[in-house]
Amino acid sequence: MAILVVGSVAFDNIETPHGKVDDCLGGAATHFALAASFFTPVRVIAVVGEDFTPEHEAVFTRRGIDTQGIEHAPGLSFHWTGSYVGNLNEAKTLGTDLNVFETFEPKIPAAYTDSEYLFLANIDPVLQARVRKQMPNVRMVCGDTMNYWIADHAANLAVVLRELDVLLINDGEARMLSGEQNAVRAAEKVLAMGPKSLVVKHGEYGATAFFGDRSFTGSKHVTVPFRAPALPLAEVVDPTGAGDSFAGGFYGYIASRPVLTPAVFRTAMFYGGVMGSFAVERFGTERLQGVTREEIEERFKLFREMSHLDFEGA
Amino acid sequence: MAILVVGSVAFDNIETPHGKVDDCLGGAATHFALAASFFTPVRVIAVVGEDFTPEHEAVFTRRGIDTQGIEHAPGLSFHWTGSYVGNLNEAKTLGTDLNVFETFEPKIPAAYTDSEYLFLANIDPVLQARVRKQMPNVRMVCGDTMNYWIADHAANLAVVLRELDVLLINDGEARMLSGEQNAVRAAEKVLAMGPKSLVVKHGEYGATAFFGDRSFTGSKHVTVPFRAPALPLAEVVDPTGAGDSFAGGFYGYIASRPVLTPAVFRTAMFYGGVMGSFAVERFGTERLQGVTREEIEERFKLFREMSHLDFEGA
């Protein structure tokens, strides 16, 4: 089933211990869409400027992603400048130029209105809420956010949180949103804000899902969180987009299955980790553009081997 | 099969956000022995002072732990004073009084010489090496160490590392020992120092095992690490001894099995996490003294449910 994603399509200037790239195609919606495209059809709502060329669009269309919801506006695309020098676990934002995103008014093409799955990637919660409103009949809504919206746009964010089946954030965001240092108490407070479930990403340590709604995945074991591993990597070239790629793998897999069960949710967490592990192997979206479904399945097996008791080696 | 553990039996003054306790029975060998005693017979080599009473000894003997290797010396027992206020993830050592440990000369009782499993808990690597030398025919040797020995006793520690089947340390110690920030490269460097395998503990994020020796657990999949979860806890009362309790559960399970296979190693990692999760629920060894085998099995199932794809809820 098709996922509709709204979020940023952007150009990034990134510096990591492995080097520096400028004007690299990025943005939350881009990473998410590429990762999800290996599992299910994806449709994108975003705005780009005149610097977004047919060559950039081909990055999406080559993966079968529907780009008719990408609006072309006069001016420059959203630009982000960040550095991971000294700390691969957290980006230091050096510059944010919203450009065409400043006046973005999301419009949903008629061909997108039958999308059953909605992903609200990390953008202004006002825009997230506006898209949600235009898609009242979706089967499931997942979303992401970040420290900037948590700190300064709490009331707008609260509206979005009430609409979510799954909120995907990282440890720091969960602490900030809840005001709690302890992971379990933080999860309880975030779930009380509305999301039926919460996936907290721990970077190199994987991710944990917490469930607030008893009926959400049909599991009675609502008090038991689920932990998915991450792949220990000898080299992380560029962490940019790892979280969005996780979300893409996770939600792409869910949208590809007829019914959401606890097993589907768990498997989706593993595919999230798999796509995140590929994303960081090269700068920008390079690795996600080149990865194959066979490589994805192979790495999924590796995640299972890495975490399951009954794998016998042999 | 019996495990012989050499390490500290001590009294701790501990402050955490949950309160403050003084002269609480502790020490690496104590936590390890209690945790391991649920799986296999345990024998302790340590030294205590006149402040160690029959009541303290009963904490060991009630769990069937053999205490004839605990030497009683004139003076006071080892005392440690530490605080977790402000950071539950890392102890701040406020004071270390070695007392009777200063001149400790480990002697192995005749009844201990048939022990097949040796655990070198965190003490001076000179003492670890001396005990190892007196037990040349053990089947397996595991050990622990800490930042103090890594920083200032590297040459002595190097001798011990060459003797180990499994080294159990935490993230910070792995980085310090290897000089590498990246977890995979750190593991490679540590394994090159001698241990056949390395278990790195990540606190609330669980633990990862890395394997250096192809034949160690009979697995051909030597390049694949194994990740075991930790239980997300709403309340950590006292983290003291969590790592030693992990080691006790881990090694106790291994010693209880006839043969070390990849599945046994993996299951042992889970039991390590289980015993660590109990240890932090109360101050000192209180929880490990009171826990039952049934509670351990129940929590083991929870760890599996929390991490395995095929658990269907219901």
XYZ file of C-alpha atoms in Angstrom:
628
model
C 0.000 0.000 0.000
C 1.231 3.496 -0.796
C 2.830 5.758 1.779
C 2.416 9.504 1.415
C 5.323 11.374 3.005
C 5.454 15.098 3.645
C 8.780 16.618 4.616
C 11.896 18.342 3.414
C 13.694 17.754 0.153
C 16.884 19.709 0.623
C 20.526 20.246 -0.152
C 23.036 19.580 2.596
C 26.562 20.773 3.278
C 27.989 18.084 5.530
C 31.304 17.712 7.295
C 32.260 14.475 9.066
C 35.618 12.967 10.101
C 35.535 11.286 6.650
C 35.376 14.500 4.635
C 33.159 17.277 3.440
C 30.473 17.459 0.778
C 28.521 20.441 -0.467
C 25.011 20.675 -1.978
C 24.376 17.009 -1.491
C 20.738 15.931 -2.101
C 19.171 15.347 1.299
C 16.198 16.225 3.465
C 14.077 14.004 5.706
C 11.535 13.161 2.986
C 14.298 12.176 0.567
C 16.001 9.724 2.943
C 12.640 8.372 4.107
C 11.278 7.923 0.574
C 14.378 6.144 -0.724
C 14.458 3.739 2.234
C 10.716 3.021 2.090
C 10.755 2.565 -1.692
C 12.349 -0.882 -1.322
C 9.183 -2.111 0.378
C 6.161 -0.220 -0.922
C 5.070 2.581 -3.324
C 5.970 6.052 -2.015
C 4.527 9.484 -2.839
C 6.206 12.726 -1.807
C 4.801 16.120 -0.785
C 7.540 18.764 -0.632
C 8.732 21.975 -2.214
C 11.995 22.556 -4.071
C 13.636 25.542 -5.744
C 15.200 26.167 -9.098
C 18.413 24.427 -8.000
C 16.516 21.107 -8.003
C 17.248 19.643 -11.437
C 15.774 16.742 -13.426
C 18.884 14.850 -12.371
C 17.880 15.255 -8.721
C 14.321 14.231 -9.529
C 15.659 11.100 -11.222
C 17.087 9.984 -7.857
C 13.456 9.577 -6.778
C 11.924 8.301 -9.999
C 14.621 5.672 -10.569
C 13.388 4.106 -7.322
C 9.774 4.328 -8.522
C 8.921 7.164 -6.135
C 6.015 9.344 -7.237
C 7.224 12.960 -7.413
C 4.139 14.758 -8.707
C 3.619 16.172 -5.190
C 7.024 17.881 -5.264
C 6.185 21.493 -5.970
C 8.678 23.614 -7.884
C 8.896 27.192 -6.616
C 10.999 30.203 -7.581
C 14.145 30.638 -5.518
C 16.437 28.137 -3.814
C 15.658 24.824 -2.142
C 15.988 24.335 1.611
C 19.693 24.172 2.566
C 21.153 22.636 5.724
C 24.763 22.901 6.867
C 25.936 20.574 9.605
C 29.019 19.011 11.126
C 29.741 15.721 12.899
C 33.401 16.511 13.514
C 34.198 15.486 17.089
C 30.849 13.744 17.606
C 29.405 11.268 15.121
C 26.371 10.753 17.355
C 24.931 14.242 17.061
C 24.871 16.771 14.248
C 25.918 20.300 15.008
C 23.718 22.518 12.844
C 25.812 25.341 11.417
C 23.164 26.828 9.176
C 19.524 26.415 8.117
C 18.218 28.274 5.069
C 14.530 27.478 4.684
C 14.282 29.327 1.346
C 11.246 27.940 -0.576
C 10.086 26.124 2.581
C 9.397 29.444 4.300
C 6.098 29.948 2.476
C 5.311 26.300 1.717
C 1.631 25.459 1.557
C 1.319 21.682 1.086
C -1.104 20.652 -1.661
C -2.091 17.048 -2.130
C -2.432 15.863 -5.763
C -5.683 14.037 -6.542
C -3.685 10.894 -7.351
C -2.347 10.823 -3.776
C -5.665 10.934 -1.933
C -6.065 7.154 -1.795
C -2.771 6.738 0.127
C -3.418 4.535 3.156
C -0.261 5.355 5.098
C 0.872 8.851 6.027
C 4.328 9.831 7.231
C 4.843 13.280 8.726
C 8.608 13.729 8.424
C 10.410 16.322 10.502
C 9.032 19.733 9.444
C 7.007 22.506 11.093
C 4.203 20.790 13.045
C 1.769 23.327 11.581
C 2.478 21.848 8.143
C 2.319 18.307 9.531
C -1.128 19.009 10.993
C -2.328 20.618 7.783
C -1.417 17.555 5.710
C -2.960 15.246 8.286
C -6.219 17.190 8.015
C -6.288 16.779 4.254
C -5.884 12.999 4.614
C -8.626 12.112 7.122
C -9.126 8.535 5.953
C -5.604 7.111 6.146
C -5.171 3.817 7.920
C -2.098 4.824 9.903
C -0.093 7.959 10.671
C 3.552 7.998 11.753
C 5.708 11.009 12.424
C 9.023 12.444 13.491
C 10.066 15.742 15.041
C 13.199 17.379 16.454
C 14.534 19.513 19.309
C 13.736 22.812 17.544
C 9.972 22.087 17.358
C 9.918 20.509 20.831
C 11.497 23.574 22.410
C 9.786 26.428 20.592
C 6.605 25.047 18.985
C 5.241 22.811 21.747
C 1.563 23.751 21.326
C 1.612 23.089 17.578
C 3.471 19.840 18.112
C 0.927 18.700 20.725
C -1.788 18.777 18.041
C 0.258 16.456 15.813
C 1.190 14.048 18.607
C -2.476 13.309 19.296
C -2.866 12.066 15.709
C 0.022 9.609 15.634
C 0.016 5.836 15.634
C 3.803 5.853 15.936
C 6.145 8.669 16.940
C 9.788 8.039 16.000
C 12.357 10.145 17.864
C 15.792 9.687 19.405
C 16.873 9.456 23.054
C 17.634 13.142 23.415
C 14.328 14.176 21.856
C 12.412 11.784 24.132
C 14.102 13.282 27.196
C 13.443 16.817 25.978
C 9.812 16.189 25.050
C 9.029 14.487 28.380
C 11.342 16.359 30.709
C 12.378 12.945 32.082
C 15.924 11.524 32.116
C 14.792 7.935 32.698
C 13.901 6.189 29.424
C 10.841 4.325 30.737
C 9.326 7.324 32.484
C 10.088 9.466 29.422
C 8.246 6.960 27.228
C 5.233 6.923 29.554
C 4.977 10.705 29.452
C 5.346 10.877 25.668
C 2.695 8.172 25.189
C 0.371 10.164 27.449
C 0.652 12.999 24.909
C -1.173 10.918 22.328
C 0.918 8.564 20.183
C -0.290 4.956 20.347
C 3.331 3.824 20.283
C 6.776 5.333 20.523
C 9.962 4.213 18.802
C 13.063 5.653 20.451
C 16.237 5.423 18.388
C 19.526 4.893 20.248
C 21.994 5.337 17.377
C 24.615 2.577 17.506
C 22.630 0.772 20.224
C 19.496 0.190 18.144
C 15.985 1.251 19.022
C 13.233 0.519 21.548
C 9.484 0.513 20.946
C 7.055 1.331 23.744
C 3.316 0.712 23.417
C 0.637 2.847 24.992
C -2.478 1.516 23.330
C -3.536 -1.970 24.302
C -5.253 -2.676 21.015
C -2.669 -1.107 18.730
C -0.924 -4.192 17.391
C -3.399 -6.655 18.776
C -0.925 -7.650 21.489
C -1.972 -8.116 25.073
C 1.641 -7.644 26.131
C 1.446 -3.894 26.079
C 3.794 -3.334 28.971
C 6.682 -5.116 27.270
C 8.843 -2.886 25.098
C 10.645 -4.275 22.064
C 14.344 -3.786 21.399
C 15.881 -3.999 17.941
C 19.637 -4.042 17.470
C 21.797 -1.790 15.314
C 24.752 -3.103 13.355
C 28.108 -2.281 14.949
C 29.981 -0.555 12.096
C 33.732 -0.050 11.896
C 33.179 3.045 9.806
C 30.351 5.580 9.900
C 30.945 7.899 6.954
C 27.944 10.211 7.382
C 25.144 9.815 9.953
C 22.882 12.322 8.146
C 19.516 10.763 7.403
C 20.062 7.615 9.469
C 16.916 8.302 11.506
C 14.824 9.070 8.401
C 16.140 5.919 6.728
C 15.203 3.947 9.837
C 11.696 5.411 9.615
C 11.543 4.563 5.898
C 12.521 0.928 6.389
C 10.220 0.601 9.386
C 7.140 2.176 7.833
C 7.793 0.828 4.344
C 7.727 -2.702 5.715
C 4.541 -2.062 7.731
C 2.792 -0.602 4.664
C 3.790 -3.661 2.634
C 1.937 -6.052 4.966
C -1.823 -6.599 4.923
C -2.242 -6.322 8.708
C -0.252 -4.793 11.556
C 0.574 -7.501 14.096
C 3.186 -7.519 16.870
C 5.408 -9.649 14.597
C 5.041 -7.143 11.743
C 5.912 -4.262 14.092
C 8.996 -6.120 15.344
C 10.153 -7.075 11.873
C 9.639 -3.451 10.810
C 11.956 -2.324 13.626
C 14.620 -4.656 12.242
C 14.186 -3.316 8.687
C 14.451 0.182 10.138
C 17.822 -0.695 11.640
C 18.905 -2.331 8.387
C 18.119 0.762 6.276
C 19.738 3.048 8.856
C 22.892 0.936 8.768
C 23.155 1.308 4.990
C 22.431 5.045 5.063
C 25.513 5.895 7.127
C 27.969 3.971 4.935
C 28.297 6.828 2.394
C 27.667 10.570 2.254
C 24.088 11.737 1.721
C 21.773 9.295 -0.046
C 24.503 7.601 -2.090
C 24.260 4.219 -0.383
C 20.445 4.153 -0.374
C 20.458 4.907 -4.088
C 22.748 1.953 -4.803
C 21.660 -0.700 -2.342
C 19.815 -3.763 -3.658
C 16.924 -5.714 -2.228
C 19.265 -8.726 -1.953
C 21.702 -6.739 0.199
C 18.784 -5.630 2.374
C 17.630 -9.221 2.907
C 21.167 -10.354 3.640
C 21.595 -7.675 6.266
C 18.202 -8.443 7.754
C 19.456 -12.016 8.284
C 22.567 -10.605 9.903
C 20.416 -8.566 12.328
C 18.553 -11.717 13.262
C 21.773 -13.691 13.667
C 23.147 -10.870 15.814
C 20.241 -10.855 18.250
C 18.484 -14.224 18.378
C 19.262 -17.022 20.775
C 18.419 -19.831 18.434
C 20.879 -19.007 15.694
C 23.289 -21.901 15.777
C 26.242 -20.657 13.763
C 27.114 -23.870 11.938
C 30.751 -27.186 37.375
C 32.306 -24.996 40.051
C 33.506 -21.476 39.396
C 36.385 -20.115 41.424
C 36.227 -16.327 41.703
C 38.974 -14.093 43.014
C 38.153 -10.474 43.734
C 37.076 -7.983 46.318
C 34.701 -8.553 49.204
C 34.152 -5.068 50.529
C 31.993 -2.551 52.288
C 30.527 0.286 50.255
C 29.257 3.739 51.097
C 26.932 4.557 48.226
C 24.923 7.625 47.346
C 22.385 7.606 44.508
C 19.364 9.799 43.700
C 17.391 7.231 45.751
C 19.318 7.683 48.976
C 22.482 6.872 50.818
C 23.725 3.708 52.491
C 26.856 3.150 54.554
C 28.933 0.004 55.102
C 26.827 -2.015 52.746
C 28.259 -5.457 51.871
C 29.663 -5.245 48.348
C 32.748 -5.893 46.264
C 33.062 -7.413 42.799
C 33.463 -10.988 44.074
C 30.372 -10.653 46.265
C 28.067 -9.462 43.482
C 29.552 -11.985 41.050
C 29.282 -14.915 43.468
C 25.675 -14.179 44.429
C 24.584 -13.855 40.787
C 26.465 -16.990 39.665
C 25.207 -19.036 42.630
C 21.773 -19.384 41.007
C 23.358 -21.441 38.217
C 26.383 -23.317 39.534
C 28.551 -23.908 42.650
C 30.778 -20.926 43.460
C 33.995 -20.683 45.489
C 35.475 -17.375 46.605
C 39.081 -16.239 47.091
C 39.245 -12.895 48.889
C 40.411 -11.234 52.072
C 38.270 -9.501 54.697
C 38.978 -7.673 57.953
C 37.598 -7.852 61.445
C 34.518 -5.856 60.413
C 33.344 -8.856 58.351
C 31.009 -10.734 60.709
C 29.403 -14.197 60.619
C 26.269 -12.368 59.523
C 28.074 -11.113 56.425
C 29.458 -14.565 55.742
C 25.933 -15.978 55.950
C 24.988 -13.847 52.921
C 27.310 -16.146 50.953
C 26.635 -19.437 52.668
C 22.847 -19.056 52.502
C 23.296 -19.131 48.722
C 25.509 -22.217 48.988
C 28.680 -20.268 48.162
C 31.881 -21.847 49.464
C 33.660 -19.275 51.666
C 36.660 -21.251 52.910
C 38.849 -19.219 50.524
C 37.841 -15.957 52.219
C 40.825 -15.132 54.394
C 40.277 -13.224 57.627
C 43.037 -10.701 58.364
C 43.607 -8.186 61.143
C 42.367 -4.679 60.375
C 39.485 -3.419 58.267
C 37.982 -4.789 55.025
C 38.296 -2.959 51.719
C 35.992 0.112 51.716
C 34.694 1.954 48.668
C 32.817 5.242 48.696
C 31.025 6.277 45.538
C 28.249 8.485 44.225
C 25.833 8.281 41.301
C 24.173 11.610 42.033
C 23.740 13.423 38.725
C 24.798 10.403 36.649
C 23.358 6.936 37.200
C 25.495 5.586 34.353
C 28.873 6.103 35.953
C 30.074 5.914 39.544
C 32.119 8.773 40.870
C 34.637 7.210 43.251
C 34.978 9.406 46.308
C 37.242 7.130 48.292
C 39.043 3.771 48.117
C 40.509 2.268 51.269
C 42.249 -0.975 50.328
C 42.960 -1.871 53.986
C 43.482 -5.674 54.192
C 43.671 -5.865 50.384
C 46.919 -3.894 50.405
C 48.992 -6.925 51.384
C 46.678 -9.655 50.083
C 48.422 -12.808 48.935
C 45.783 -15.110 47.393
C 45.985 -18.695 48.623
C 43.907 -21.422 47.031
C 42.403 -24.023 49.430
C 43.021 -27.637 48.415
C 39.264 -28.140 48.027
C 39.197 -25.454 45.308
C 41.873 -26.887 43.030
C 39.430 -28.951 40.974
C 37.442 -25.835 39.937
C 37.009 -25.906 36.159
C 35.993 -22.272 35.679
C 38.015 -19.297 36.871
C 36.761 -15.727 37.165
C 39.266 -12.946 37.726
C 37.078 -10.139 39.079
C 38.267 -6.553 39.031
C 41.386 -6.414 41.266
C 45.080 -5.704 40.744
C 46.118 -7.618 37.607
C 49.192 -8.849 39.496
C 46.862 -10.742 41.827
C 44.715 -11.910 38.882
C 47.824 -13.340 37.190
C 48.993 -14.997 40.379
C 45.705 -16.843 40.847
C 45.652 -17.842 37.187
C 49.109 -19.368 37.590
C 47.962 -21.449 40.544
C 45.046 -22.826 38.496
C 46.792 -24.030 35.309
C 44.260 -26.702 34.427
C 40.993 -24.768 34.400
C 38.760 -25.195 31.388
C 37.962 -21.525 30.967
C 39.100 -18.155 32.303
C 37.029 -14.973 32.287
C 37.941 -11.632 33.708
C 37.085 -8.011 34.312
C 39.155 -4.887 34.871
C 38.635 -1.130 35.219
C 39.969 2.275 34.172
C 42.461 2.460 37.070
C 44.327 -0.701 35.979
C 44.056 0.172 32.283
C 45.605 3.582 32.826
C 48.355 2.862 35.326
C 49.031 -0.889 35.263
C 48.976 -1.631 31.536
C 51.944 -4.014 31.466
C 50.550 -6.136 34.303
C 47.120 -6.125 32.711
C 48.574 -7.240 29.356
C 49.758 -10.479 31.008
C 46.233 -11.221 32.232
C 44.538 -10.367 28.922
C 46.562 -13.048 27.120
C 45.065 -15.682 29.428
C 41.397 -14.839 28.985
C 38.671 -16.687 27.145
C 36.294 -13.788 27.785
C 37.055 -10.245 28.874
C 34.008 -8.376 30.235
C 34.303 -4.592 30.307
C 32.092 -1.573 29.614
C 32.097 0.861 26.690
C 34.340 3.406 28.366
C 36.870 0.768 29.392
C 36.926 -0.676 25.849
C 37.636 2.776 24.414
C 40.318 3.441 27.009
C 42.018 0.062 26.622
C 42.078 0.296 22.810
C 42.493 4.028 22.316
C 39.669 3.776 19.742
C 36.360 5.644 19.871
C 34.629 3.355 17.361
C 33.178 0.245 19.037
C 34.143 -2.219 16.290
C 37.712 -0.995 15.935
C 38.014 -0.896 19.743
C 36.886 -4.534 19.906
C 39.381 -5.574 17.216
C 42.247 -3.960 19.102
C 41.227 -5.461 22.435
C 40.873 -8.929 20.884
C 44.366 -8.527 19.413
C 45.638 -8.179 23.003
C 44.719 -11.781 23.708
C 41.139 -12.474 24.866
C 39.365 -15.017 22.667
C 36.183 -13.007 23.028
C 35.086 -9.667 24.390
C 31.797 -8.756 26.044
C 31.213 -5.012 26.102
C 28.486 -3.844 28.486
C 26.410 -0.819 27.440
C 24.438 -0.233 30.667
C 20.775 0.382 29.814
C 21.414 -0.601 26.176
C 22.532 -4.158 26.902
C 25.796 -5.770 25.844
C 27.652 -6.853 22.718
C 29.945 -9.865 22.325
C 32.777 -9.845 19.786
C 34.669 -12.999 18.867
C 38.340 -13.130 17.963
C 38.991 -16.827 17.944
C 37.414 -18.839 15.168
C 37.229 -22.033 17.184
C 36.142 -20.522 20.491
C 32.474 -21.418 20.516
C 32.621 -23.738 17.559
C 30.983 -21.097 15.363
C 32.169 -20.295 11.893
C 30.386 -16.962 12.073
C 33.195 -15.284 13.918
C 32.751 -11.885 12.339
C 29.194 -11.527 13.593
C 28.886 -9.946 17.029
C 26.002 -10.818 19.318
C 23.797 -8.233 20.991
C 21.815 -8.925 24.142
C 19.217 -6.466 25.425
C 18.920 -4.868 28.839
C 15.600 -4.319 30.544
C 14.393 -0.724 30.414
C 13.746 0.090 34.088
C 11.623 2.937 35.390
C 13.717 3.019 38.529
C 17.406 2.263 39.021
C 17.991 2.397 42.761
C 21.718 1.570 42.840
C 23.847 0.614 39.814
C 26.701 -0.668 42.012
C 27.607 -4.236 41.097
C 25.461 -4.372 37.938
C 28.491 -5.322 35.825
C 29.664 -7.958 38.308
C 26.132 -9.370 38.489
C 26.049 -9.500 34.681
C 29.341 -11.421 34.752
C 27.957 -13.761 37.416
C 24.800 -14.591 35.466
C 26.780 -14.941 32.239
C 29.552 -17.158 33.581
C 27.330 -19.057 36.002
C 25.146 -20.167 33.095
C 28.157 -21.160 30.974
C 29.620 -23.200 33.853
C 26.280 -24.964 34.289
C 26.310 -26.325 30.735
C 28.348 -29.349 29.624
C 29.736 -27.678 26.464
C 30.220 -24.092 25.304
C 28.339 -23.561 22.027
C 27.260 -20.319 20.311
C 23.751 -20.888 21.709
C 25.113 -21.314 25.234
C 27.194 -18.143 24.887
C 24.134 -16.206 23.660
C 21.872 -17.526 26.375
C 24.567 -16.664 28.924
C 24.540 -13.045 27.668
C 20.797 -12.938 28.313
C 21.196 -14.339 31.840
C 23.904 -11.736 32.413
C 21.434 -9.001 31.526
C 18.770 -10.606 33.706
C 21.013 -10.695 36.808
C 22.237 -7.141 36.138
C 18.636 -5.946 35.927
C 17.832 -7.416 39.344
C 21.009 -6.070 40.959
C 20.113 -2.415 40.354
C 16.609 -2.672 41.837
C 17.865 -2.281 45.436
C 20.929 -0.968 47.231
C 23.972 -3.244 47.404
C 23.297 -6.970 47.155
C 19.817 -6.821 48.702
C 17.948 -7.832 45.543
C 20.360 -10.620 44.600
C 20.019 -12.060 48.087
C 16.247 -12.215 47.793
C 15.619 -13.090 44.153
C 14.283 -16.558 43.314
C 15.094 -18.900 40.474
C 11.468 -18.534 39.327
C 11.821 -14.758 39.075
C 15.035 -15.254 37.099
C 13.323 -17.578 34.610
C 10.376 -15.226 34.293
C 12.649 -12.308 33.516
C 14.663 -14.406 31.074
C 11.418 -14.993 29.163
C 10.785 -11.256 29.250
C 14.231 -10.629 27.704
C 13.376 -13.053 24.921
C 9.964 -11.490 24.364
C 11.617 -8.076 24.296
C 14.107 -8.971 21.569
C 12.840 -11.809 19.391
C 10.887 -11.456 16.182
C 8.845 -14.591 16.557
C 7.191 -13.739 19.825
C 3.549 -13.351 18.908
C 2.100 -11.649 21.964
C -1.378 -13.079 22.488
